[in-house]
PDB file of C-alpha atoms in Angstrom:
ATOM      1  CA  UNK A  20     -14.173   2.315   4.679  1.00 35.00           C
ATOM      2  CA  UNK A  21     -10.151   1.772   4.211  1.00 37.00           C
ATOM      3  CA  UNK A  22      -9.149   2.980   0.187  1.00 39.00           C
ATOM      4  CA  UNK A  23      -8.848  -0.894  -0.473  1.00 39.00           C
ATOM      5  CA  UNK A  24     -12.787  -0.985  -0.215  1.00 40.00           C
ATOM      6  CA  UNK A  25     -13.541   2.145  -2.274  1.00 40.00           C
ATOM      7  CA  UNK A  26     -10.804   1.136  -4.768  1.00 49.00           C
ATOM      8  CA  UNK A  27     -13.010  -0.474  -6.964  1.00 62.00           C
ATOM      9  CA  UNK A  28     -15.953  -2.540  -6.898  1.00 80.00           C
ATOM     10  CA  UNK A  29     -16.462  -4.705 -10.477  1.00 91.00           C
ATOM     11  CA  UNK A  30     -20.673  -4.266 -11.064  1.00 93.00           C
ATOM     12  CA  UNK A  31     -22.187  -6.469 -13.259  1.00 95.00           C
ATOM     13  CA  UNK A  32     -21.980  -4.640 -17.047  1.00 96.00           C
ATOM     14  CA  UNK A  33     -18.251  -4.065 -16.221  1.00 96.00           C
ATOM     15  CA  UNK A  34     -15.764  -5.539 -18.471  1.00 97.00           C
ATOM     16  CA  UNK A  35     -14.190  -8.293 -15.763  1.00 97.00           C
ATOM     17  CA  UNK A  36     -10.425  -6.555 -15.455  1.00 97.00           C
ATOM     18  CA  UNK A  37      -7.924  -9.045 -16.697  1.00 98.00           C
ATOM     19  CA  UNK A  38      -5.112 -11.240 -14.332  1.00 98.00           C
ATOM     20  CA  UNK A  39      -2.756 -13.303 -15.030  1.00 98.00           C
ATOM     21  CA  UNK A  40      -1.793 -15.902 -11.483  1.00 98.00           C
ATOM     22  CA  UNK A  41      -0.145 -18.462 -10.565  1.00 98.00           C
ATOM     23  CA  UNK A  42      -2.687 -22.059 -10.263  1.00 98.00           C
ATOM     24  CA  UNK A  43      -2.285 -25.088  -8.912  1.00 96.00           C
ATOM     25  CA  UNK A  44      -0.090 -27.696 -10.309  1.00 95.00           C
ATOM     26  CA  UNK A  45       2.639 -25.200 -11.009  1.00 96.00           C
ATOM     27  CA  UNK A  46       0.457 -23.720 -13.793  1.00 97.00           C
ATOM     28  CA  UNK A  47      -0.810 -19.978 -14.179  1.00 98.00           C
ATOM     29  CA  UNK A  48      -4.139 -18.707 -15.916  1.00 98.00           C
ATOM     30  CA  UNK A  49      -4.945 -15.863 -17.554  1.00 98.00           C
ATOM     31  CA  UNK A  50      -8.478 -14.548 -17.834  1.00 98.00           C
ATOM     32  CA  UNK A  51      -8.169 -12.934 -21.532  1.00 98.00           C
ATOM     33  CA  UNK A  52      -7.233 -16.516 -22.806  1.00 98.00           C
ATOM     34  CA  UNK A  53      -9.995 -17.801 -21.733  1.00 98.00           C
ATOM     35  CA  UNK A  54     -12.550 -15.263 -24.234  1.00 97.00           C
ATOM     36  CA  UNK A  55     -14.807 -17.576 -25.747  1.00 98.00           C
ATOM     37  CA  UNK A  56     -15.839 -19.334 -22.994  1.00 97.00           C
ATOM     38  CA  UNK A  57     -17.958 -17.944 -19.524  1.00 98.00           C
ATOM     39  CA  UNK A  58     -15.533 -17.908 -16.553  1.00 98.00           C
ATOM     40  CA  UNK A  59     -16.895 -18.462 -13.129  1.00 98.00           C
ATOM     41  CA  UNK A  60     -14.470 -16.594 -11.112  1.00 98.00           C
ATOM     42  CA  UNK A  61     -15.171 -16.917  -7.341  1.00 98.00           C
ATOM     43  CA  UNK A  62     -12.797 -15.374  -4.119  1.00 98.00           C
ATOM     44  CA  UNK A  63     -12.757 -17.144  -1.062  1.00 97.00           C
ATOM     45  CA  UNK A  64     -11.248 -16.617   2.443  1.00 96.00           C
ATOM     46  CA  UNK A  65      -8.851 -19.698   2.725  1.00 96.00           C
ATOM     47  CA  UNK A  66      -7.912 -23.262   1.638  1.00 97.00           C
ATOM     48  CA  UNK A  67      -9.490 -26.471   3.695  1.00 96.00           C
ATOM     49  CA  UNK A  68     -11.624 -24.545   6.186  1.00 95.00           C
ATOM     50  CA  UNK A  69     -15.282 -25.630   6.698  1.00 94.00           C
ATOM     51  CA  UNK A  70     -17.248 -22.841   4.573  1.00 95.00           C
ATOM     52  CA  UNK A  71     -14.359 -22.622   1.610  1.00 96.00           C
ATOM     53  CA  UNK A  72     -14.484 -26.489   1.874  1.00 97.00           C
ATOM     54  CA  UNK A  73     -18.191 -26.737   1.419  1.00 97.00           C
ATOM     55  CA  UNK A  74     -18.241 -23.684  -1.787  1.00 97.00           C
ATOM     56  CA  UNK A  75     -15.493 -25.488  -3.493  1.00 98.00           C
ATOM     57  CA  UNK A  76     -17.296 -28.864  -3.055  1.00 98.00           C
ATOM     58  CA  UNK A  77     -20.397 -27.780  -4.250  1.00 98.00           C
ATOM     59  CA  UNK A  78     -18.613 -26.570  -7.411  1.00 98.00           C
ATOM     60  CA  UNK A  79     -16.871 -29.780  -7.738  1.00 98.00           C
ATOM     61  CA  UNK A  80     -20.111 -31.705  -6.941  1.00 98.00           C
ATOM     62  CA  UNK A  81     -22.122 -29.387 -10.042  1.00 97.00           C
ATOM     63  CA  UNK A  82     -18.983 -29.546 -12.469  1.00 97.00           C
ATOM     64  CA  UNK A  83     -21.089 -31.371 -15.192  1.00 97.00           C
ATOM     65  CA  UNK A  84     -23.667 -28.939 -15.066  1.00 97.00           C
ATOM     66  CA  UNK A  85     -20.841 -26.101 -15.460  1.00 98.00           C
ATOM     67  CA  UNK A  86     -18.842 -27.883 -18.424  1.00 96.00           C
ATOM     68  CA  UNK A  87     -21.845 -28.783 -20.100  1.00 96.00           C
ATOM     69  CA  UNK A  88     -22.682 -24.920 -20.618  1.00 97.00           C
ATOM     70  CA  UNK A  89     -18.508 -24.586 -21.973  1.00 97.00           C
ATOM     71  CA  UNK A  90     -17.944 -22.984 -18.435  1.00 98.00           C
ATOM     72  CA  UNK A  91     -14.216 -22.340 -16.705  1.00 98.00           C
ATOM     73  CA  UNK A  92     -14.300 -22.176 -12.947  1.00 98.00           C
ATOM     74  CA  UNK A  93     -11.500 -20.519 -11.184  1.00 98.00           C
ATOM     75  CA  UNK A  94     -11.632 -20.252  -7.301  1.00 98.00           C
ATOM     76  CA  UNK A  95      -9.099 -17.240  -6.039  1.00 98.00           C
ATOM     77  CA  UNK A  96      -7.444 -17.446  -2.517  1.00 98.00           C
ATOM     78  CA  UNK A  97      -4.357 -15.907  -0.912  1.00 97.00           C
ATOM     79  CA  UNK A  98      -2.822 -19.140  -0.197  1.00 97.00           C
ATOM     80  CA  UNK A  99       0.127 -20.406  -1.601  1.00 97.00           C
ATOM     81  CA  UNK A 100       0.071 -22.945  -4.622  1.00 97.00           C
ATOM     82  CA  UNK A 101       1.407 -25.651  -2.550  1.00 97.00           C
ATOM     83  CA  UNK A 102      -1.336 -24.644  -0.612  1.00 98.00           C
ATOM     84  CA  UNK A 103      -4.022 -25.038  -3.218  1.00 98.00           C
ATOM     85  CA  UNK A 104      -2.109 -28.257  -4.431  1.00 98.00           C
ATOM     86  CA  UNK A 105      -3.419 -30.312  -0.826  1.00 98.00           C
ATOM     87  CA  UNK A 106      -6.803 -28.575  -0.780  1.00 98.00           C
ATOM     88  CA  UNK A 107      -7.258 -29.609  -4.286  1.00 97.00           C
ATOM     89  CA  UNK A 108      -5.714 -33.478  -3.498  1.00 98.00           C
ATOM     90  CA  UNK A 109      -7.864 -33.959  -0.629  1.00 98.00           C
ATOM     91  CA  UNK A 110     -11.332 -33.210  -2.058  1.00 98.00           C
ATOM     92  CA  UNK A 111     -10.342 -33.736  -5.670  1.00 98.00           C
ATOM     93  CA  UNK A 112     -11.293 -30.469  -6.766  1.00 98.00           C
ATOM     94  CA  UNK A 113     -11.452 -30.795 -11.328  1.00 97.00           C
ATOM     95  CA  UNK A 114     -11.087 -27.093 -11.238  1.00 98.00           C
ATOM     96  CA  UNK A 115      -8.495 -24.216 -11.147  1.00 98.00           C
ATOM     97  CA  UNK A 116      -7.201 -22.534  -7.979  1.00 98.00           C
ATOM     98  CA  UNK A 117      -5.127 -19.877  -8.379  1.00 98.00           C
ATOM     99  CA  UNK A 118      -3.017 -17.949  -5.421  1.00 98.00           C
ATOM    100  CA  UNK A 119      -3.505 -14.433  -5.337  1.00 98.00           C
ATOM    101  CA  UNK A 120      -0.860 -13.765  -2.933  1.00 96.00           C
ATOM    102  CA  UNK A 121      -0.253 -10.463  -3.074  1.00 95.00           C
ATOM    103  CA  UNK A 122      -4.289  -9.667  -3.479  1.00 96.00           C
ATOM    104  CA  UNK A 123      -3.839  -7.422  -6.059  1.00 96.00           C
ATOM    105  CA  UNK A 124      -6.412  -9.178  -8.149  1.00 97.00           C
ATOM    106  CA  UNK A 125      -8.929  -8.811  -5.494  1.00 97.00           C
ATOM    107  CA  UNK A 126      -8.503  -5.678  -4.923  1.00 95.00           C
ATOM    108  CA  UNK A 127      -9.205  -5.141  -9.220  1.00 96.00           C
ATOM    109  CA  UNK A 128     -12.351  -6.719  -8.259  1.00 97.00           C
ATOM    110  CA  UNK A 129     -13.408  -4.974  -4.809  1.00 96.00           C
ATOM    111  CA  UNK A 130     -12.845  -8.097  -2.951  1.00 96.00           C
ATOM    112  CA  UNK A 131      -9.881  -7.143  -0.552  1.00 96.00           C
ATOM    113  CA  UNK A 132     -11.679  -5.878   2.163  1.00 94.00           C
ATOM    114  CA  UNK A 133     -11.412  -4.944   5.857  1.00 93.00           C
ATOM    115  CA  UNK A 134     -13.176  -7.524   8.216  1.00 91.00           C
ATOM    116  CA  UNK A 135     -13.247  -7.821  11.795  1.00 88.00           C
ATOM    117  CA  UNK A 136     -13.161 -10.963  14.106  1.00 86.00           C
ATOM    118  CA  UNK A 137     -13.416 -10.524  18.056  1.00 92.00           C
ATOM    119  CA  UNK A 138     -13.414  -6.597  17.402  1.00 91.00           C
ATOM    120  CA  UNK A 139      -9.793  -6.769  15.997  1.00 93.00           C
ATOM    121  CA  UNK A 140      -9.789  -5.365  12.194  1.00 94.00           C
ATOM    122  CA  UNK A 141      -8.184  -6.745   9.725  1.00 91.00           C
ATOM    123  CA  UNK A 142      -7.851  -6.654   6.001  1.00 94.00           C
ATOM    124  CA  UNK A 143      -9.231 -10.121   4.308  1.00 93.00           C
ATOM    125  CA  UNK A 144     -10.688 -11.598   0.996  1.00 94.00           C
ATOM    126  CA  UNK A 145     -14.732 -11.295   0.699  1.00 94.00           C
ATOM    127  CA  UNK A 146     -16.101 -14.703  -0.456  1.00 96.00           C
ATOM    128  CA  UNK A 147     -17.459 -13.430  -3.366  1.00 97.00           C
ATOM    129  CA  UNK A 148     -17.928 -14.771  -7.195  1.00 98.00           C
ATOM    130  CA  UNK A 149     -18.310 -12.639 -10.855  1.00 98.00           C
ATOM    131  CA  UNK A 150     -20.072 -14.704 -13.992  1.00 98.00           C
ATOM    132  CA  UNK A 151     -18.074 -12.942 -16.591  1.00 98.00           C
ATOM    133  CA  UNK A 152     -19.387 -14.157 -20.339  1.00 98.00           C
ATOM    134  CA  UNK A 153     -17.240 -14.799 -23.242  1.00 97.00           C
ATOM    135  CA  UNK A 154     -16.549 -11.480 -24.151  1.00 97.00           C
ATOM    136  CA  UNK A 155     -15.445 -10.978 -20.748  1.00 97.00           C
ATOM    137  CA  UNK A 156     -17.815  -8.694 -19.397  1.00 97.00           C
ATOM    138  CA  UNK A 157     -19.161  -9.122 -15.879  1.00 98.00           C
ATOM    139  CA  UNK A 158     -22.487 -10.653 -16.288  1.00 98.00           C
ATOM    140  CA  UNK A 159     -23.136 -11.130 -12.171  1.00 98.00           C
ATOM    141  CA  UNK A 160     -21.754 -10.211  -8.797  1.00 97.00           C
ATOM    142  CA  UNK A 161     -22.665 -12.182  -5.601  1.00 97.00           C
ATOM    143  CA  UNK A 162     -20.803 -10.199  -2.360  1.00 95.00           C
ATOM    144  CA  UNK A 163     -20.967 -11.627   0.990  1.00 94.00           C
ATOM    145  CA  UNK A 164     -21.998 -15.004  -0.303  1.00 96.00           C
ATOM    146  CA  UNK A 165     -23.265 -17.611   2.014  1.00 95.00           C
ATOM    147  CA  UNK A 166     -22.742 -20.707   0.993  1.00 94.00           C
ATOM    148  CA  UNK A 167     -25.962 -22.739   1.049  1.00 94.00           C
ATOM    149  CA  UNK A 168     -27.649 -22.350  -2.095  1.00 96.00           C
ATOM    150  CA  UNK A 169     -24.672 -20.346  -3.943  1.00 97.00           C
ATOM    151  CA  UNK A 170     -23.385 -23.000  -6.342  1.00 97.00           C
ATOM    152  CA  UNK A 171     -27.374 -23.472  -7.795  1.00 97.00           C
ATOM    153  CA  UNK A 172     -27.959 -19.397  -8.035  1.00 98.00           C
ATOM    154  CA  UNK A 173     -24.634 -19.313 -10.232  1.00 98.00           C
ATOM    155  CA  UNK A 174     -25.525 -22.051 -12.221  1.00 98.00           C
ATOM    156  CA  UNK A 175     -28.927 -20.660 -12.632  1.00 98.00           C
ATOM    157  CA  UNK A 176     -27.612 -17.467 -13.590  1.00 98.00           C
ATOM    158  CA  UNK A 177     -24.995 -19.018 -16.543  1.00 98.00           C
ATOM    159  CA  UNK A 178     -27.272 -20.917 -18.078  1.00 97.00           C
ATOM    160  CA  UNK A 179     -29.440 -17.728 -18.627  1.00 96.00           C
ATOM    161  CA  UNK A 180     -26.756 -16.209 -20.274  1.00 93.00           C
TER     162      UNK A 180
END
């Protein structure tokens, strides 16, 4: 296991590591500024790829249910803000996309991991979701997310908070 994988694996019950990241539309988001609302923080590998698009559109389509519970959804990848702007516009995504260019936030959450494709090893973002309660405590963690059924599982956990 690489050092980055060992660095931090945030588990349920732990305080969510605070962050400030640039977002689509030239803004920024700070986790601690969202206290008082539950936050769905989901990490995904790349804008406009099949699995990432499917996951983003799932959150988009269920947004009224999440908003009804006062939840904030934040999608995070290493893509640039410009890439996020295009992705958000193309699929009409009504939630924040944050750019973790240096993977510092991904490391803090333990989702910057060694991957392998065709025998080649490289570092990348693990698809993972963290449900953070209104007090900044991680309540649920999903790692190595499979997109099918994931949004419904996150919504169900949010409803149980």
